[in-house]
Amino acid sequence: MTYRLGPGSPPGVWVCSTDMLLSVPVNPGISWDSFRGARVIALPGSLAYARNHGVYLTDPQGLVLDIYYQGTEAEIQRCVRPDGRVPLVSGVVFFSVETAERLLATHVSPPLDACTYLGLDSGARPVQLSLFFDILYCMAENVTREDFLVGRPPELGQGDADVAGYLQSARAQLWRELRDQPLTMAYVSNGSYSYMTSSATEFLHSLARPGAPGAQIVHSQVEEQQLLAAGSSVVSCLLEGPVRLGPGSVLQHCHLRGPIHIGAGCMVSGLDIAHSEALHGRELHDLVLQGHHTRLHGSLGHAFTLVGRLDSWERQGAGTYLNVPWSEFFKRTGVRAWDLWDPDTPPAECCLPSARLFPVLHPSRDLGPQDLLWMLDRQEDGGEALRAWRASWRLSWEQLQPCLDRAATLASRRDLFFRQALHKARHVLEARQDLSLRPLIWAAVREGCPRPLLATLDQVAAGAGDPGVAARALACVADVLGCMAEGRGGLRSGPAANPEWMRPFSYLECGDLAAGVEALAQERDKWLSRPALLVRAARHYEGAGQILIRQAVMSAQHFVSTEPVELPGLGQWVVAECPARVDFSGGWSDTPPLAYELGGAVLGLAVRVDGRRPIGARARRIPEPELWLAVGPRQDEMTVKIVCRCLADLRDYCQPHAPGALLKAAFICAGIVHVHSELQLNEQLLRTFGGGFELHTWSELPHGSGLGTSSILAGTALAALQRAAGRVVGTEALIHAVLHLEQVLTTGGGWQDQVGGLMPGIKVGRSQAQLPLKVEVEEVTVPEGFVQKLNDHLLLVYTGKTRLARNLLQDVLRSWYARLPAVVQNAHSLVQQTEECAEAFRQGSLPLLGQCLTSYWEQKKLMAPGCEPLAVRRMMDVLAPHVHGQSLAGAGGGGFLYLLTKEPQQKEALEAVLAKTEGLGNYSIHLVEVDTQGLSLKLLGTEASTCCPFP
C-alpha cells in the first residue's frame, strides 16, 4: 500500500481487506487525473476462478456499472476484458475526502449507528454491512434503487424478516448519502489475486510455484538441493542429508535430517531434528503435518496435527479424514466414532474441526509425529499404536486453537531462522560463494543475538585452509561489530595498530591462524561495551584481514627471480626511468583480494606526460657501509635525504608515511639488507658488497595524481638497486616484486600500476582467480598509425584536486568482502569490459574507446562512491561536448582527468573552454603520448664519492 498502490493518490482514505494475497508490480500505472468519489482496485482472474468470487462490470472509461458475486456464466462473460481475464474484487478501495466524509457522517444516524460501538453502547441492535455489496454497491451505475433496497449482501445469507427490514432501512440511508458519488475501477493487469480459504490445496498453491522450473528456497539451508522437485517450496528450514521433496509440496520452519521422502502435495511445518526419525522409511503424499507449541494449564508442550490435503473443513457433507471417508478411516485404523465425538453430539457436528484426533499429552512419554502417522497404514502391531493414542489426552482442532502458544512458536521460528542462517553463513564462506551475509548480520544484531554469529565466523576463520576464506570471515566479524555500533562511534576506516591487538596480530603474522583468531576473540570481548570501542575493534579486525591478504599476495614471490651479472664499479650510477600509466578499463579488479578471488583484467597504457618520462630512480655502490637515501620531484632536485647507519634506522620500513619508507622497503625486498639478521647493517653490507649504497628516486607528477606513481616508483627503485647489486631482474618478475614490496610496505594495492608503467605501449594485464598470485601481460596490437592518432586525441587535465580519498581502498574491500550484489556484478563487468576495450583498440575505433571510458568511469563510481568531487563533475560536464569519453585516472577522487577528444590536438581549444568556466580552481592541461619503451635501465660513468653528501 505504501510503496506501490498508494503513491500518487490524492488525500483520502484507503480501506484494505486482510483475507487475500496480492501481487502488485512496482509501478501499477494508476492514473488519478480528475478523480472523485471512490475507486476500487481490481486484479485479473480466470473465468473459472471468478465463479466463486466477486467481479466488476465497467464501461470502457473504468466506471463501475455492477458488482457480481458468484455470478452466472452470462454475467461473468460480460465482465471479460480484452486480455481474456476478468477484474476480481480484490479487497482494496480508496475513498476521496468528500466520499469519506459523507460515509463518516452516517455513523451517528440510526440504523447505521448500529455498525459502530457508539450505537452498540447506546443499546442498538447490531447490524452487519458489506463494504462491497452495501456501501460500494449503491454507487454502481447500473444498480437501481428498488433492486438495491431489496437485495442482501451474500455473506449474510437468508435471515428473518426483522433483519431484512433493518437492512433495508440502512441501505436506504446509504443510497441517499452516496448514490451521487462515482465509483471507478483501476485494473492492475499484471498483478495477481488469491483469496485465502480453508482449502489446503489453495494454500499450498499460494506457497509453492506450480510449473516453476526449480524449487523455491527462501531463508533456508539445504544440503542436497537436487532432491527438491520443481514447483516445491522450502521456507525457513535447515535440511541436512538427503531430504526429498515432491512437486507442489511445501516445507516451513523445519529442521530435518534425512533420509526423508515427502511426496507431492504435502505441507510439513514446525518439525525439529528430533522428529526426523518418525519420517524415516515413510513416503508422504497429499498430507499436512504440523508441529505446534502448546500451553496446557501453564505447562509448555508440543503437539502435532495431521490432516489430508483434500479434507474438507466445512461442517456440511459426509466429510473425510486423511483424504478418505470417515468409514474407511475407521476400518483401517480401528478408531471408532465415540473416540472422536461424544455420544450425544448431533451428526451434523461430527466433522473434522470437532474430532478429538490430536494427542497433546501422553502419561508416560513425549509425543511425536509417529503418534499420528500410524493412522496412514493398516495396523500390524497388534493395536499397540491405537492403544497409545487412546491413552493420550486428545483435543480437536477447535479445542487446540486456544492452547497454541504463539510466543513460543515465534521464538522457536526465530531460533531456527538463525540456526539455518549460521549453517548457510558457514557454507557461503567455505564454498567461496558470492552471496552477501550483510542481511544476516543486520538481522542478528537487531534481534539481539550477534554472539552465535561471531562464534561461527571465528570457527570458519580458525579452520580455514585458505587465507582468502579466513580474511572474508574476519571482515564479516568487523561488519558485525560495526552494525552493533549502530552508526555511532566514529568512522569505520582508520588506524589499526593499538598495542592491545598486537599479540593476536603477531600470531597471524607467524602463520598460526587458529591461535590468532582465538586471541582476536579474547581481545574483542573487552571492546563490546560502547560504540566507540566497537568501531575501533572493527578496524582492528579489518587490520587482521589485511595481514591475511598480505600473506596471500606474498605468494607472488614465487614468480620473482634474478640473474647474476657483473657488479658495477664503486660510484657507477644505474639509472631506471619509466613512463606513467593511464588505465582504460578494469581498474579495481587487480586489487587484492579481487585479483585472486574474482580474477583481474586491466587494460593500461604507458604514457609520457608533456614528452617526458616522469618517474625514475638511480642507485650506486659507495665505499661507506651505509645507505644514503634521497627523494625529490626531479632527478637533480632531492628534497628528502636520509642516512641509515644501523638496522634501527630501517625499522620504520613498514610505515608508509615514514620518510624514505619505500626506499627502505626496496633494500629489504631486494635482499640487500636483512632487517632481522643478527649482523649489524655495516657488517652485512661489507661482507656481501664491500660497501654501502646510495639510492635516489623522483617523480615529476604531483602527489595523488592517479597515474600509478608510487608502484611505478617502487619498480624503478627495485630495478636500479638490483642492477647496482650485480643482478638483473626481468620486467614480469619486477611486476611481482613490486606486489611483494607494497605488501612489505603495508600499503597494499594491486598490480595494474606497475604493469601499466613498466611494460611498454598498450597491453592487458590479467590474474587468475587462484593463488599463488600470478600476473600475465598481453600486448594489444593496434592498426598501423593508430598510436599517433591516439596521441593526437588523448589529453590529461590536472584537476588541481589532490586525491584525498585515502579510505577508498578500505571501503571497496569492505563492500567486496560483504559481497554486496551491486559490487559483485560491477566487478564482473569491469573484467568483461576490459576484453571489449581491448577489441576497440584492435579495431582502432576512437568512438568505441570513448564509450569504454564513459562506462568505465560509471563503474569506478559504483565501486567507490565519493570518488567524484563536485568541482571535477563540473569540469567533466563542461568538457563532455568535446570528448568521446573521459575518466579520472586511478581510483578517482582527484588527480588527473584523461580525455579522448573528438577532434585532434585540442589542448589550446579546451584551455579556452575551461577558462570561461568559473570555480574550477588550479587546473592545467597536459599533452600525453603512448610510450613504446617502458622501463629503461642504463649504466652511467663512475662518480667519486668520498664522503656522505647528506647532512
Tab-separated table of C-alpha atoms in Angstrom, residues 531-770:
chain	number	residue	atom	x	y	z
A	531	PRO	CA	30.007	2.202	20.154
A	532	ALA	CA	33.435	3.868	20.042
A	533	LEU	CA	35.131	0.661	21.219
A	534	LEU	CA	33.095	-1.457	18.800
A	535	VAL	CA	34.161	0.660	15.823
A	536	ARG	CA	37.812	0.566	16.892
A	537	ALA	CA	37.576	-3.216	17.295
A	538	ALA	CA	36.050	-3.437	13.789
A	539	ARG	CA	39.030	-1.511	12.390
A	540	HIS	CA	41.441	-3.951	14.014
A	541	TYR	CA	39.574	-6.927	12.571
A	542	GLU	CA	39.949	-5.323	9.157
A	543	GLY	CA	43.630	-4.871	10.006
A	544	ALA	CA	43.824	-8.592	10.792
A	545	GLY	CA	42.230	-9.286	7.405
A	546	GLN	CA	44.898	-7.123	5.769
A	547	ILE	CA	47.583	-9.364	7.297
A	548	LEU	CA	45.984	-12.385	5.609
A	549	ILE	CA	45.631	-10.506	2.315
A	550	ARG	CA	49.294	-9.582	2.611
A	551	GLN	CA	50.255	-13.217	3.078
A	552	ALA	CA	48.178	-14.239	0.066
A	553	VAL	CA	49.755	-11.575	-2.142
A	554	MET	CA	53.214	-12.541	-0.877
A	555	SER	CA	52.715	-15.704	-2.915
A	556	ALA	CA	53.651	-13.552	-5.923
A	557	GLN	CA	57.264	-14.046	-4.742
A	558	HIS	CA	57.123	-17.423	-6.483
A	559	PHE	CA	57.481	-15.524	-9.764
A	560	VAL	CA	60.358	-13.215	-8.730
A	561	SER	CA	63.757	-14.325	-9.974
A	562	THR	CA	67.062	-12.596	-10.736
A	563	GLU	CA	70.119	-13.435	-12.806
A	564	PRO	CA	73.666	-12.517	-11.666
A	565	VAL	CA	75.570	-10.024	-13.817
A	566	GLU	CA	78.816	-8.144	-13.436
A	567	LEU	CA	78.844	-5.876	-10.386
A	568	PRO	CA	79.086	-2.190	-11.397
A	569	GLY	CA	82.096	-0.327	-10.097
A	570	LEU	CA	82.019	1.808	-6.968
A	571	GLY	CA	80.339	5.124	-7.706
A	572	GLN	CA	78.841	3.958	-11.026
A	573	TRP	CA	75.227	5.083	-11.297
A	574	VAL	CA	72.483	2.770	-12.546
A	575	VAL	CA	69.540	4.872	-13.782
A	576	ALA	CA	65.990	3.479	-14.252
A	577	GLU	CA	63.306	5.602	-15.894
A	578	CYS	CA	59.631	4.904	-16.530
A	579	PRO	CA	56.562	6.435	-18.114
A	580	ALA	CA	53.365	6.937	-16.140
A	581	ARG	CA	50.309	4.825	-16.840
A	582	VAL	CA	46.712	5.524	-17.820
A	583	ASP	CA	44.059	2.872	-17.083
A	584	PHE	CA	41.403	2.474	-19.770
A	585	SER	CA	39.403	-0.393	-18.273
A	586	GLY	CA	39.260	-2.943	-15.468
A	587	GLY	CA	40.769	-0.996	-12.563
A	588	TRP	CA	39.888	-2.350	-9.083
A	589	SER	CA	39.779	-5.918	-10.435
A	590	ASP	CA	43.569	-6.056	-9.942
A	591	THR	CA	43.270	-5.136	-6.252
A	592	PRO	CA	43.751	-7.967	-3.754
A	593	PRO	CA	41.670	-9.877	-2.806
A	594	LEU	CA	39.649	-9.334	-6.024
A	595	ALA	CA	42.762	-10.128	-8.066
A	596	TYR	CA	42.889	-13.713	-6.759
A	597	GLU	CA	39.256	-14.318	-5.701
A	598	LEU	CA	37.491	-12.962	-8.794
A	599	GLY	CA	40.422	-12.736	-11.186
A	600	GLY	CA	41.526	-9.402	-12.622
A	601	ALA	CA	41.898	-7.875	-16.077
A	602	VAL	CA	43.084	-4.293	-16.679
A	603	LEU	CA	43.882	-2.513	-19.918
A	604	GLY	CA	46.519	0.177	-19.431
A	605	LEU	CA	48.722	2.499	-21.463
A	606	ALA	CA	52.302	3.516	-20.724
A	607	VAL	CA	52.366	7.279	-21.334
A	608	ARG	CA	54.795	10.212	-21.444
A	609	VAL	CA	53.485	13.438	-19.964
A	610	ASP	CA	54.425	16.572	-21.901
A	611	GLY	CA	57.007	14.479	-23.741
A	612	ARG	CA	58.776	13.322	-20.543
A	613	ARG	CA	59.079	10.003	-18.707
A	614	PRO	CA	58.273	11.418	-15.273
A	615	ILE	CA	59.282	8.616	-12.880
A	616	GLY	CA	62.765	7.335	-12.136
A	617	ALA	CA	65.412	6.070	-9.714
A	618	ARG	CA	69.180	5.789	-9.684
A	619	ALA	CA	71.437	3.707	-7.480
A	620	ARG	CA	75.162	3.182	-6.999
A	621	ARG	CA	77.551	1.465	-4.669
A	622	ILE	CA	79.567	3.615	-2.261
A	623	PRO	CA	82.590	2.702	-0.110
A	624	GLU	CA	80.878	3.633	3.165
A	625	PRO	CA	78.894	0.703	4.726
A	626	GLU	CA	75.772	2.863	4.907
A	627	LEU	CA	72.577	3.523	2.965
A	628	TRP	CA	72.176	7.045	1.553
A	629	LEU	CA	68.576	7.690	0.516
A	630	ALA	CA	67.113	10.694	-1.304
A	631	VAL	CA	63.652	11.555	-2.631
A	632	GLY	CA	62.705	14.508	-4.811
A	633	PRO	CA	60.472	15.928	-7.537
A	634	ARG	CA	63.237	15.761	-10.191
A	635	GLN	CA	66.451	13.848	-10.773
A	636	ASP	CA	68.537	16.922	-9.959
A	637	GLU	CA	66.450	18.105	-7.002
A	638	MET	CA	66.350	15.921	-3.887
A	639	THR	CA	64.250	17.354	-1.058
A	640	VAL	CA	64.377	14.485	1.468
A	641	LYS	CA	67.748	12.999	2.419
A	642	ILE	CA	68.243	10.153	4.885
A	643	VAL	CA	71.303	8.195	6.060
A	644	CYS	CA	70.850	4.719	7.539
A	645	ARG	CA	73.909	3.646	9.586
A	646	CYS	CA	72.317	0.847	11.628
A	647	LEU	CA	69.389	-1.557	11.381
A	648	ALA	CA	67.370	0.588	13.790
A	649	ASP	CA	67.313	3.292	11.131
A	650	LEU	CA	65.386	0.860	8.878
A	651	ARG	CA	62.778	-0.333	11.398
A	652	ASP	CA	60.070	2.001	10.049
A	653	TYR	CA	60.201	0.446	6.566
A	654	CYS	CA	56.622	-0.821	7.050
A	655	GLN	CA	55.169	2.580	7.990
A	656	PRO	CA	54.216	4.125	4.641
A	657	HIS	CA	54.268	7.727	5.872
A	658	ALA	CA	57.741	7.470	7.422
A	659	PRO	CA	60.423	9.383	5.431
A	660	GLY	CA	62.049	7.119	2.854
A	661	ALA	CA	59.893	4.098	3.806
A	662	LEU	CA	59.512	2.958	0.180
A	663	LEU	CA	63.285	3.107	-0.392
A	664	LYS	CA	64.000	1.204	2.827
A	665	ALA	CA	61.450	-1.469	1.836
A	666	ALA	CA	63.179	-1.717	-1.566
A	667	PHE	CA	66.530	-2.602	0.083
A	668	ILE	CA	64.805	-5.293	2.160
A	669	CYS	CA	62.788	-6.763	-0.734
A	670	ALA	CA	65.860	-6.750	-2.990
A	671	GLY	CA	67.595	-8.918	-0.398
A	672	ILE	CA	70.415	-6.391	0.098
A	673	VAL	CA	69.575	-5.910	3.782
A	674	HIS	CA	68.105	-8.457	6.206
A	675	VAL	CA	66.419	-6.369	8.845
A	676	HIS	CA	66.050	-9.239	11.349
A	677	SER	CA	69.625	-10.517	10.944
A	678	GLU	CA	71.957	-10.772	13.946
A	679	LEU	CA	74.607	-8.999	11.850
A	680	GLN	CA	74.758	-5.230	12.043
A	681	LEU	CA	73.998	-3.194	8.925
A	682	ASN	CA	77.639	-2.308	8.213
A	683	GLU	CA	78.674	-5.964	8.603
A	684	GLN	CA	76.021	-7.135	6.148
A	685	LEU	CA	76.968	-4.506	3.567
A	686	LEU	CA	80.751	-5.026	3.859
A	687	ARG	CA	80.518	-8.825	3.830
A	688	THR	CA	78.360	-9.003	0.663
A	689	PHE	CA	79.102	-5.841	-1.315
A	690	GLY	CA	82.271	-4.316	0.157
A	691	GLY	CA	80.417	-1.091	0.945
A	692	GLY	CA	77.045	0.583	1.005
A	693	PHE	CA	74.533	2.028	-1.473
A	694	GLU	CA	73.102	5.345	-2.491
A	695	LEU	CA	69.545	5.392	-3.867
A	696	HIS	CA	67.618	8.356	-5.282
A	697	THR	CA	64.013	8.321	-6.520
A	698	TRP	CA	61.986	11.058	-8.174
A	699	SER	CA	58.589	11.747	-9.648
A	700	GLU	CA	57.676	14.836	-11.618
A	701	LEU	CA	53.968	14.154	-11.062
A	702	PRO	CA	52.006	15.680	-8.164
A	703	HIS	CA	51.117	13.532	-5.177
A	704	GLY	CA	47.825	11.690	-5.668
A	705	SER	CA	47.950	12.040	-9.452
A	706	GLY	CA	46.164	8.738	-10.113
A	707	LEU	CA	48.810	7.809	-12.717
A	708	GLY	CA	50.311	4.932	-10.721
A	709	THR	CA	53.309	6.865	-9.422
A	710	SER	CA	54.135	5.018	-6.194
A	711	SER	CA	54.020	1.496	-7.670
A	712	ILE	CA	55.997	2.504	-10.747
A	713	LEU	CA	58.479	4.305	-8.482
A	714	ALA	CA	58.876	1.088	-6.475
A	715	GLY	CA	59.584	-0.761	-9.719
A	716	THR	CA	62.270	1.683	-10.812
A	717	ALA	CA	63.881	1.629	-7.343
A	718	LEU	CA	63.999	-2.173	-7.312
A	719	ALA	CA	65.322	-2.363	-10.884
A	720	ALA	CA	68.101	0.165	-10.201
A	721	LEU	CA	69.059	-1.419	-6.856
A	722	GLN	CA	69.161	-4.970	-8.208
A	723	ARG	CA	71.388	-3.909	-11.096
A	724	ALA	CA	73.663	-1.939	-8.770
A	725	ALA	CA	73.918	-5.089	-6.615
A	726	GLY	CA	75.021	-7.185	-9.608
A	727	ARG	CA	71.695	-8.734	-10.530
A	728	VAL	CA	69.247	-8.270	-13.356
A	729	VAL	CA	65.515	-8.822	-12.965
A	730	GLY	CA	63.060	-9.299	-15.849
A	731	THR	CA	60.100	-6.957	-16.224
A	732	GLU	CA	57.472	-9.600	-15.458
A	733	ALA	CA	59.434	-10.665	-12.373
A	734	LEU	CA	59.661	-6.994	-11.425
A	735	ILE	CA	55.845	-6.685	-11.584
A	736	HIS	CA	55.564	-9.427	-8.944
A	737	ALA	CA	58.436	-7.952	-6.937
A	738	VAL	CA	56.527	-4.666	-6.653
A	739	LEU	CA	53.453	-6.563	-5.409
A	740	HIS	CA	55.686	-8.068	-2.723
A	741	LEU	CA	57.282	-4.723	-1.850
A	742	GLU	CA	53.904	-2.988	-1.414
A	743	GLN	CA	52.814	-5.712	0.985
A	744	VAL	CA	56.044	-5.317	2.961
A	745	LEU	CA	55.414	-1.576	2.978
A	746	THR	CA	51.812	-2.383	4.129
A	747	THR	CA	50.264	-0.029	1.549
A	748	GLY	CA	48.654	-2.952	-0.264
A	749	GLY	CA	47.430	-2.169	-3.748
A	750	GLY	CA	47.070	-4.091	-6.974
A	751	TRP	CA	49.262	-4.826	-9.949
A	752	GLN	CA	47.852	-2.556	-12.672
A	753	ASP	CA	50.162	0.417	-11.961
A	754	GLN	CA	53.438	-1.425	-12.434
A	755	VAL	CA	52.053	-3.348	-15.413
A	756	GLY	CA	50.962	-0.048	-16.968
A	757	GLY	CA	54.255	1.791	-16.402
A	758	LEU	CA	56.955	-0.888	-16.566
A	759	MET	CA	55.625	-2.599	-19.707
A	760	PRO	CA	55.591	-0.550	-22.949
A	761	GLY	CA	52.635	0.528	-25.051
A	762	ILE	CA	49.050	-0.744	-24.845
A	763	LYS	CA	48.515	-4.016	-23.020
A	764	VAL	CA	46.136	-6.092	-20.912
A	765	GLY	CA	47.282	-7.496	-17.577
A	766	ARG	CA	45.417	-10.499	-16.164
A	767	SER	CA	45.450	-12.566	-12.996
A	768	GLN	CA	43.510	-15.771	-12.464
A	769	ALA	CA	41.198	-16.479	-9.510
A	770	GLN	CA	43.819	-18.536	-7.703
